[in-house]
Amino acid sequence: MSKVKIKSALISVFYKDNLAPIVKLLKAQGVTIYSTGGTQKFIEEQGAEVVAVEDLTSYPSIFGGRVKTLHPKVFGGILHRRDNEGDKAQSTEFDIPAIDLVIVDLYPFEETVASGAEEQDIIEKIDIGGISLIRAAAKNFKDVLIVSSREQYPTLTNLLEEKGGDTDIEDRRKFAADAFDISSHYDTAIFNYFNQEDELARFKASERQGSTLRYGENPHQQGQFFGPFEELFNQLHGKAISYNNLVDIDAAVSLIEEFADNENAFAILKHTNACGVAIGTDTKDAYLKAFAADTVSAFGGVLVTNQNIDAAVAEELHKLFFEVLIAPSFDADALEILKAKKNRILLVKQQNLSTKKQFKSLLNGIIVQDRDLVTDQSADFNQATKKATTEAEDRALVFASKICKHTKSNTIILAREGQMLSSGVGQTSRVDALKQAIEKAKAFGFDLQGSVMASDAFFPFPDCVEIAHGEGVAAVIQPGGSIKDQLSIDFCDANDMAMVFTGTRHFKH
């Protein structure tokens, strides 16, 4: 049956907002309405007649409302096939009325979990009747229209108004697809709640918000983003955000969140790696120090700070071509300056990242891990050498380690307190990463005498500390753990260098 006239509807919802206009339309179109509990009361308050589900089934709501609609007269009315003679005969035999429209939403399980409620309250928000009604109506989409979320109320309202209560097979199939999207997402949330300790080695993720990007990493690749981006950011200006923008924004935000709000931190990233990071006396000072580390790579980069952008900062930033600027706030006069470039993306960061897991497709499956949430602190340093680090060196080492953690392996970071001098990024050997960092530091006019060096992993040989010493590096931070650690320690001891071990490796691939 392609076209179905809505003659009867079952309505049972948790959220009543925006339902009144639909009830009004159904009443005007002479639709028989079945309902129960609070929904029935609400519909009656709108002046519409309601057949109570309890009267249809001749059975009361029982077990504190846990069982209301789970009855053959309800599910038979939804599931019986209108073009099947056997089903029609049975519906007549057992006095089962056809139900053409089902409007049901689900108990707010995810919201209840997020609220920190007690487990018993959470369990009571696992919907049984609602999810069953949704699946039943969606399965029989050839005959039944299923509305499974209040988000669909405007679409249903338009449908009722434009088609006078008729529905086409295309309408019903689309609503059915939405219904199975909602039901599968709901079940995933429940499973993940019960499997918080990963007792079952299963991977289930669901995100209902999605957007199509201009393309993926390259123009010949399609790309999509799934997630509530607007919860994290408010885009004030600029072009549509691309796949590569999103990847860089993630890297930028992850890095800047290493720094406390009372630190004037600024970072410039390119292809997810920092080409400049600094802490300054104010935001402008931090930017200029970060920019000095690599005035070439900053072109077309992603900029991020944990401080407000005022006009003085904006004037400096406006001199540079960049893709994205992320900050917690912007002054009005700063926005006026920065908006002069129409494609420049300006984002207000509204909250911190809360995800604890990372996953990506790999081979013919998916790989999952905990996010690296360990930040090296001076209190955790193990002084590996005879010479101890100074307090100033400790601060510089912590700073360098934070950047190192968010840089592609193999990586070396050279820094002073509050300023990255250079980086060696994504090299196949740690020696090459160090040589790259030294070359870049010299290219941008930095003297490495008294600087510090951070490494994302241990040194298997003493070559890195030997080269670093030759350039004037005074202190080193690394995880330690090589069977040949002592060779690096011995060289440092013989050459008055200080080195600390953290015990934590920060590979990033």
Coordinates of N, CA, C and O in Angstrom, one line a residue, residues 171-305:
D171 N 7.5 8.6 2.7 CA 7.4 9.2 4.0 C 7.7 8.2 5.1 O 8.5 8.4 6.0
R172 N 6.9 7.1 5.0 CA 7.0 6.1 6.1 C 8.4 5.4 6.2 O 8.8 5.1 7.3
R173 N 9.0 5.2 5.0 CA 10.3 4.5 5.1 C 11.3 5.5 5.7 O 12.2 5.0 6.5
K174 N 11.2 6.8 5.4 CA 12.2 7.7 6.0 C 12.0 7.8 7.5 O 13.0 7.8 8.2
F175 N 10.8 7.9 8.0 CA 10.5 7.9 9.4 C 11.0 6.6 10.0 O 11.5 6.6 11.2
A176 N 10.9 5.5 9.3 CA 11.3 4.2 9.9 C 12.8 4.1 10.0 O 13.4 3.6 11.0
A177 N 13.5 4.7 9.0 CA 15.0 4.7 9.1 C 15.4 5.6 10.3 O 16.3 5.2 11.1
D178 N 14.8 6.7 10.5 CA 15.0 7.5 11.7 C 14.8 6.8 13.0 O 15.5 6.9 14.0
A179 N 13.7 6.0 13.0 CA 13.3 5.2 14.2 C 14.4 4.2 14.5 O 14.8 4.0 15.7
F180 N 14.9 3.5 13.5 CA 16.0 2.5 13.8 C 17.3 3.1 14.2 O 18.1 2.6 15.0
D181 N 17.5 4.3 13.7 CA 18.7 5.1 14.1 C 18.6 5.4 15.6 O 19.5 5.3 16.3
I182 N 17.4 5.9 16.0 CA 17.2 6.2 17.4 C 17.2 5.0 18.3 O 17.9 5.0 19.4
S183 N 16.6 3.9 17.9 CA 16.6 2.7 18.7 C 18.0 2.1 18.9 O 18.4 1.7 19.9
S184 N 18.8 2.1 17.8 CA 20.1 1.5 17.8 C 21.0 2.4 18.7 O 21.9 1.9 19.4
H185 N 20.9 3.7 18.6 CA 21.7 4.6 19.4 C 21.4 4.4 20.9 O 22.3 4.4 21.7
Y186 N 20.1 4.3 21.2 CA 19.7 4.1 22.6 C 20.2 2.8 23.1 O 20.8 2.8 24.2
D187 N 20.2 1.7 22.4 CA 20.7 0.4 22.8 C 22.2 0.5 23.0 O 22.8 -0.1 23.9
T188 N 22.9 1.3 22.1 CA 24.4 1.4 22.3 C 24.7 2.1 23.6 O 25.6 1.7 24.3
A189 N 24.0 3.2 23.9 CA 24.2 3.9 25.1 C 24.0 3.0 26.4 O 24.8 3.1 27.3
I190 N 23.0 2.2 26.3 CA 22.7 1.3 27.4 C 23.8 0.3 27.6 O 24.4 0.0 28.7
F191 N 24.2 -0.3 26.4 CA 25.3 -1.3 26.5 C 26.6 -0.7 27.1 O 27.3 -1.3 27.9
N192 N 27.0 0.5 26.6 CA 28.2 1.1 27.0 C 28.2 1.5 28.5 O 29.2 1.5 29.2
Y193 N 27.0 1.8 29.0 CA 26.8 2.0 30.4 C 27.1 0.7 31.2 O 27.9 0.8 32.2
F194 N 26.6 -0.4 30.8 CA 26.8 -1.6 31.5 C 28.2 -2.2 31.3 O 28.7 -3.0 32.0
N195 N 28.9 -1.7 30.2 CA 30.2 -2.2 29.9 C 31.3 -1.2 30.1 O 32.3 -1.2 29.4
Q196 N 31.1 -0.4 31.2 CA 32.1 0.7 31.4 C 33.5 0.2 31.8 O 34.5 0.8 31.5
E197 N 33.5 -1.0 32.3 CA 34.8 -1.6 32.7 C 35.4 -2.4 31.6 O 36.4 -3.1 31.8
D198 N 34.8 -2.4 30.4 CA 35.3 -3.1 29.2 C 35.4 -4.6 29.5 O 36.3 -5.3 29.0
E199 N 34.5 -5.1 30.3 CA 34.5 -6.6 30.6 C 34.2 -7.4 29.3 O 34.8 -8.5 29.2
L200 N 33.4 -6.8 28.4 CA 33.2 -7.5 27.2 C 34.0 -6.7 26.1 O 33.9 -5.5 26.0
A201 N 34.8 -7.4 25.4 CA 35.7 -6.8 24.3 C 34.8 -6.5 23.1 O 34.8 -7.3 22.1
R202 N 34.0 -5.5 23.2 CA 33.1 -5.1 22.1 C 33.4 -3.6 21.8 O 33.7 -2.8 22.7
F203 N 33.1 -3.2 20.6 CA 33.2 -1.8 20.2 C 31.9 -1.4 19.7 O 31.4 -1.9 18.7
K204 N 31.3 -0.4 20.4 CA 30.0 0.1 20.0 C 30.1 1.6 20.2 O 30.3 2.1 21.3
A205 N 29.8 2.4 19.1 CA 29.8 3.8 19.2 C 28.6 4.3 18.3 O 28.3 3.7 17.3
S206 N 28.0 5.4 18.8 CA 26.9 5.9 18.0 C 26.9 7.4 18.1 O 27.0 7.9 19.3
E207 N 26.8 8.1 17.0 CA 26.7 9.5 17.0 C 25.6 10.0 16.0 O 25.7 9.7 14.8
R208 N 24.6 10.6 16.5 CA 23.4 10.9 15.6 C 23.5 12.2 14.9 O 22.8 12.5 13.9
Q209 N 24.5 13.1 15.3 CA 24.6 14.3 14.6 C 25.8 14.2 13.6 O 26.9 13.8 13.9
G210 N 25.5 14.5 12.4 CA 26.5 14.4 11.3 C 26.4 15.5 10.3 O 25.4 16.1 10.1
S211 N 27.5 15.8 9.6 CA 27.6 16.8 8.6 C 28.5 16.3 7.5 O 29.5 15.7 7.8
T212 N 28.2 16.7 6.3 CA 29.0 16.3 5.1 C 30.0 17.5 4.9 O 29.6 18.6 4.8
L213 N 31.3 17.1 4.8 CA 32.3 18.1 4.6 C 32.6 18.3 3.1 O 32.1 17.5 2.3
R214 N 33.2 19.4 2.8 CA 33.5 19.7 1.3 C 34.2 18.5 0.7 O 33.9 18.1 -0.4
Y215 N 35.2 17.9 1.4 CA 35.8 16.7 1.0 C 36.6 16.2 2.2 O 36.6 16.8 3.3
G216 N 37.3 15.1 2.0 CA 38.1 14.5 3.1 C 39.5 15.1 3.2 O 39.7 16.3 3.0
E217 N 40.5 14.3 3.4 CA 41.9 14.8 3.6 C 42.3 15.4 2.3 O 43.1 16.4 2.2
N218 N 41.9 14.9 1.1 CA 42.2 15.4 -0.2 C 40.9 15.5 -1.0 O 39.9 14.9 -0.7
P219 N 40.9 16.4 -2.0 CA 39.7 16.6 -2.8 C 39.0 15.4 -3.4 O 37.8 15.4 -3.6
H220 N 39.8 14.3 -3.7 CA 39.2 13.1 -4.3 C 38.6 12.2 -3.2 O 38.0 11.1 -3.6
Q221 N 38.6 12.6 -1.9 CA 38.1 11.7 -0.8 C 36.9 12.4 -0.2 O 36.9 13.6 0.0
Q222 N 35.8 11.6 0.0 CA 34.6 12.2 0.6 C 34.9 12.2 2.1 O 35.7 11.4 2.7
G223 N 34.2 13.1 2.8 CA 34.5 13.3 4.2 C 33.2 13.7 5.0 O 32.3 14.4 4.4
Q224 N 33.0 13.2 6.2 CA 31.9 13.6 7.1 C 32.5 13.7 8.5 O 33.5 13.1 8.9
F225 N 31.8 14.5 9.3 CA 32.1 14.7 10.7 C 30.8 14.3 11.5 O 29.7 14.7 11.1
F226 N 31.0 13.5 12.5 CA 29.9 13.1 13.4 C 30.2 13.6 14.8 O 31.2 13.2 15.4
G227 N 29.3 14.4 15.3 CA 29.4 14.8 16.7 C 28.8 16.2 16.9 O 28.6 17.0 15.9
P228 N 28.5 16.6 18.1 CA 28.0 17.9 18.4 C 29.0 19.0 18.5 O 29.4 19.5 19.6
F229 N 29.6 19.4 17.4 CA 30.7 20.3 17.3 C 30.3 21.6 18.0 O 31.1 22.3 18.7
E230 N 29.0 22.0 17.9 CA 28.6 23.3 18.5 C 28.6 23.3 20.0 O 28.5 24.4 20.6
E231 N 28.7 22.1 20.6 CA 28.8 22.1 22.1 C 30.2 22.6 22.5 O 30.4 23.2 23.6
L232 N 31.2 22.3 21.7 CA 32.6 22.7 22.0 C 32.9 24.1 21.5 O 33.7 24.8 22.2
F233 N 32.4 24.5 20.4 CA 32.8 25.7 19.7 C 31.5 26.5 19.2 O 30.6 25.9 18.8
N234 N 31.7 27.8 19.2 CA 30.8 28.7 18.5 C 31.6 29.4 17.4 O 32.5 30.1 17.7
Q235 N 31.2 29.1 16.2 CA 31.9 29.7 15.1 C 31.4 31.1 14.8 O 30.2 31.3 14.5
L236 N 32.2 32.1 15.0 CA 31.8 33.5 14.8 C 32.0 34.0 13.4 O 31.3 35.0 13.0
H237 N 32.9 33.4 12.7 CA 33.2 33.9 11.3 C 33.9 32.8 10.5 O 34.5 31.9 11.1
G238 N 33.9 33.0 9.2 CA 34.7 32.2 8.3 C 34.0 31.2 7.5 O 32.8 31.0 7.6
K239 N 34.7 30.5 6.7 CA 34.2 29.5 5.8 C 33.8 28.2 6.5 O 34.1 28.1 7.7
A240 N 33.2 27.3 5.8 CA 32.9 26.0 6.4 C 34.1 25.3 6.8 O 35.1 25.3 6.1
I241 N 34.1 24.6 7.9 CA 35.2 23.9 8.4 C 35.5 22.6 7.7 O 34.6 21.8 7.5
S242 N 36.7 22.4 7.3 CA 37.1 21.3 6.5 C 37.5 20.1 7.3 O 37.8 20.2 8.5
Y243 N 37.7 19.0 6.7 CA 38.3 17.8 7.3 C 39.6 18.1 8.0 O 39.8 17.8 9.2
N244 N 40.5 18.7 7.2 CA 41.9 19.0 7.7 C 41.8 20.0 8.9 O 42.6 19.9 9.8
N245 N 40.9 21.0 8.7 CA 40.7 21.9 9.8 C 40.3 21.2 11.1 O 40.9 21.5 12.2
L246 N 39.4 20.3 11.0 CA 38.9 19.5 12.2 C 40.1 18.8 12.8 O 40.2 18.8 14.1
V247 N 40.9 18.1 12.0 CA 42.0 17.4 12.6 C 43.0 18.3 13.3 O 43.5 18.0 14.4
D248 N 43.2 19.4 12.7 CA 44.2 20.4 13.3 C 43.5 21.1 14.6 O 44.2 21.3 15.5
I249 N 42.2 21.3 14.5 CA 41.6 21.9 15.7 C 41.6 21.0 16.9 O 41.9 21.4 18.0
D250 N 41.4 19.7 16.6 CA 41.5 18.7 17.7 C 42.9 18.7 18.3 O 43.1 18.7 19.5
A251 N 44.0 18.8 17.4 CA 45.3 18.8 17.9 C 45.6 20.1 18.7 O 46.2 20.0 19.8
A252 N 45.1 21.2 18.2 CA 45.3 22.5 18.9 C 44.7 22.5 20.3 O 45.3 23.0 21.2
V253 N 43.5 22.1 20.3 CA 42.7 22.1 21.6 C 43.4 21.2 22.6 O 43.5 21.5 23.8
S254 N 43.8 20.0 22.1 CA 44.4 19.0 23.0 C 45.7 19.6 23.6 O 46.0 19.4 24.8
L255 N 46.4 20.3 22.8 CA 47.7 20.9 23.3 C 47.4 22.1 24.3 O 48.0 22.1 25.4
I256 N 46.5 23.0 23.9 CA 46.3 24.2 24.8 C 45.7 23.8 26.1 O 45.9 24.5 27.1
E257 N 45.0 22.7 26.2 CA 44.4 22.3 27.5 C 45.5 21.8 28.4 O 45.2 21.5 29.6
E258 N 46.7 21.6 28.0 CA 47.8 21.3 28.9 C 48.2 22.4 29.8 O 48.8 22.2 30.9
F259 N 47.8 23.6 29.4 CA 48.2 24.8 30.2 C 47.1 25.4 31.0 O 45.9 25.4 30.7
A260 N 47.4 25.9 32.2 CA 46.4 26.4 33.2 C 45.9 27.7 32.6 O 46.5 28.4 31.9
D261 N 44.7 28.0 33.1 CA 44.0 29.2 32.7 C 44.7 30.5 33.0 O 44.6 31.5 32.4
N262 N 45.5 30.4 34.1 CA 46.3 31.6 34.5 C 47.6 31.7 33.8 O 48.4 32.6 34.1
E263 N 47.9 30.8 32.9 CA 49.1 31.0 32.0 C 48.7 31.6 30.7 O 47.7 31.1 30.1
N264 N 49.3 32.6 30.3 CA 49.0 33.2 29.0 C 49.7 32.4 27.9 O 50.8 32.6 27.4
A265 N 49.0 31.3 27.4 CA 49.6 30.3 26.5 C 49.1 30.6 25.1 O 47.9 30.9 24.9
F266 N 49.9 30.4 24.1 CA 49.6 30.5 22.7 C 50.3 29.5 21.9 O 51.5 29.2 22.2
A267 N 49.6 28.9 21.0 CA 50.3 27.8 20.1 C 49.9 28.0 18.7 O 48.7 28.4 18.4
I268 N 50.8 27.7 17.8 CA 50.6 27.7 16.4 C 50.9 26.3 15.8 O 51.9 25.8 16.1
L269 N 49.9 25.7 15.1 CA 50.0 24.3 14.7 C 49.9 24.3 13.2 O 49.2 25.0 12.5
K270 N 50.6 23.3 12.6 CA 50.5 23.0 11.2 C 50.5 21.5 11.0 O 51.4 20.8 11.5
H271 N 49.5 21.0 10.4 CA 49.4 19.5 10.2 C 49.5 18.8 11.5 O 50.3 17.8 11.6
T272 N 48.8 19.3 12.5 CA 48.7 18.7 13.9 C 49.9 18.9 14.8 O 49.9 18.6 15.9
N273 N 51.0 19.4 14.2 CA 52.2 19.6 15.0 C 52.5 21.1 15.3 O 52.2 21.9 14.5
A274 N 52.9 21.3 16.5 CA 53.2 22.7 16.9 C 54.5 23.2 16.3 O 55.5 22.6 16.3
C275 N 54.3 24.4 15.6 CA 55.5 25.0 15.1 C 55.9 26.2 16.0 O 56.9 26.8 15.7
G276 N 55.1 26.5 17.0 CA 55.4 27.5 17.9 C 54.5 27.5 19.1 O 53.3 27.3 18.9
V277 N 55.0 27.5 20.3 CA 54.3 27.5 21.6 C 55.0 28.4 22.6 O 56.2 28.3 22.7
A278 N 54.2 29.2 23.3 CA 54.9 30.1 24.3 C 53.9 30.5 25.4 O 52.7 30.4 25.2
I279 N 54.5 30.8 26.5 CA 53.7 31.5 27.6 C 54.3 32.9 27.7 O 55.5 33.1 27.8
G280 N 53.4 33.9 27.7 CA 53.9 35.3 27.7 C 53.4 36.1 28.9 O 52.6 35.6 29.7
T281 N 53.8 37.3 29.0 CA 53.3 38.2 30.0 C 51.9 38.6 29.7 O 51.2 38.9 30.7
D282 N 51.5 38.6 28.5 CA 50.1 38.7 28.0 C 49.9 37.9 26.8 O 50.9 37.3 26.2
T283 N 48.7 38.0 26.2 CA 48.5 37.2 25.0 C 49.3 37.6 23.8 O 49.8 36.8 23.0
K284 N 49.5 38.9 23.6 CA 50.3 39.4 22.5 C 51.7 38.9 22.6 O 52.3 38.5 21.7
D285 N 52.3 39.0 23.8 CA 53.6 38.6 24.0 C 53.8 37.1 23.8 O 54.7 36.6 23.1
A286 N 52.8 36.3 24.2 CA 52.8 34.9 24.0 C 52.8 34.5 22.5 O 53.5 33.7 22.0
Y287 N 51.9 35.2 21.8 CA 51.8 35.0 20.3 C 53.1 35.3 19.6 O 53.6 34.5 18.8
L288 N 53.7 36.5 19.9 CA 55.0 36.9 19.3 C 56.1 35.9 19.6 O 56.9 35.6 18.7
K289 N 56.1 35.4 20.8 CA 57.2 34.4 21.1 C 56.9 33.1 20.4 O 57.8 32.4 20.0
A290 N 55.7 32.7 20.3 CA 55.3 31.4 19.6 C 55.6 31.6 18.1 O 56.2 30.7 17.5
F291 N 55.3 32.7 17.5 CA 55.5 33.0 16.1 C 57.0 33.0 15.8 O 57.4 32.5 14.7
A292 N 57.8 33.5 16.7 CA 59.3 33.5 16.5 C 59.9 32.2 16.3 O 61.0 32.1 15.6
A293 N 59.3 31.1 16.8 CA 59.9 29.8 16.7 C 59.9 29.3 15.2 O 60.8 28.5 14.9
D294 N 59.0 29.7 14.4 CA 59.0 29.3 13.0 C 58.0 30.2 12.2 O 56.8 30.0 12.1
T295 N 58.6 31.3 11.7 CA 57.8 32.3 11.1 C 57.4 31.9 9.7 O 56.5 32.5 9.0
V296 N 57.9 30.8 9.2 CA 57.5 30.2 7.9 C 56.4 29.3 8.0 O 55.3 29.4 7.3
S297 N 56.5 28.3 8.9 CA 55.4 27.3 9.0 C 54.1 27.8 9.5 O 53.1 27.3 9.3
A298 N 54.2 29.0 10.2 CA 53.0 29.6 10.8 C 52.0 30.0 9.7 O 50.8 30.1 9.9
F299 N 52.5 30.2 8.5 CA 51.6 30.6 7.4 C 50.6 29.5 7.1 O 50.9 28.3 6.9
G300 N 49.3 29.9 7.1 CA 48.2 28.9 6.9 C 48.0 28.0 8.0 O 47.3 26.9 7.9
G301 N 48.4 28.3 9.2 CA 48.3 27.4 10.4 C 47.0 27.6 11.1 O 46.1 28.4 10.8
V302 N 46.9 26.8 12.2 CA 45.8 26.9 13.2 C 46.4 27.5 14.5 O 47.3 26.9 15.0
L303 N 45.8 28.5 14.9 CA 46.2 29.2 16.1 C 45.3 29.0 17.3 O 44.0 29.0 17.1
V304 N 45.8 28.9 18.5 CA 45.0 28.6 19.6 C 45.6 29.3 20.9 O 46.8 29.3 21.0
T305 N 44.7 29.8 21.7 CA 45.1 30.4 23.0 C 44.1 30.1 24.0 O 42.9 29.8 23.7

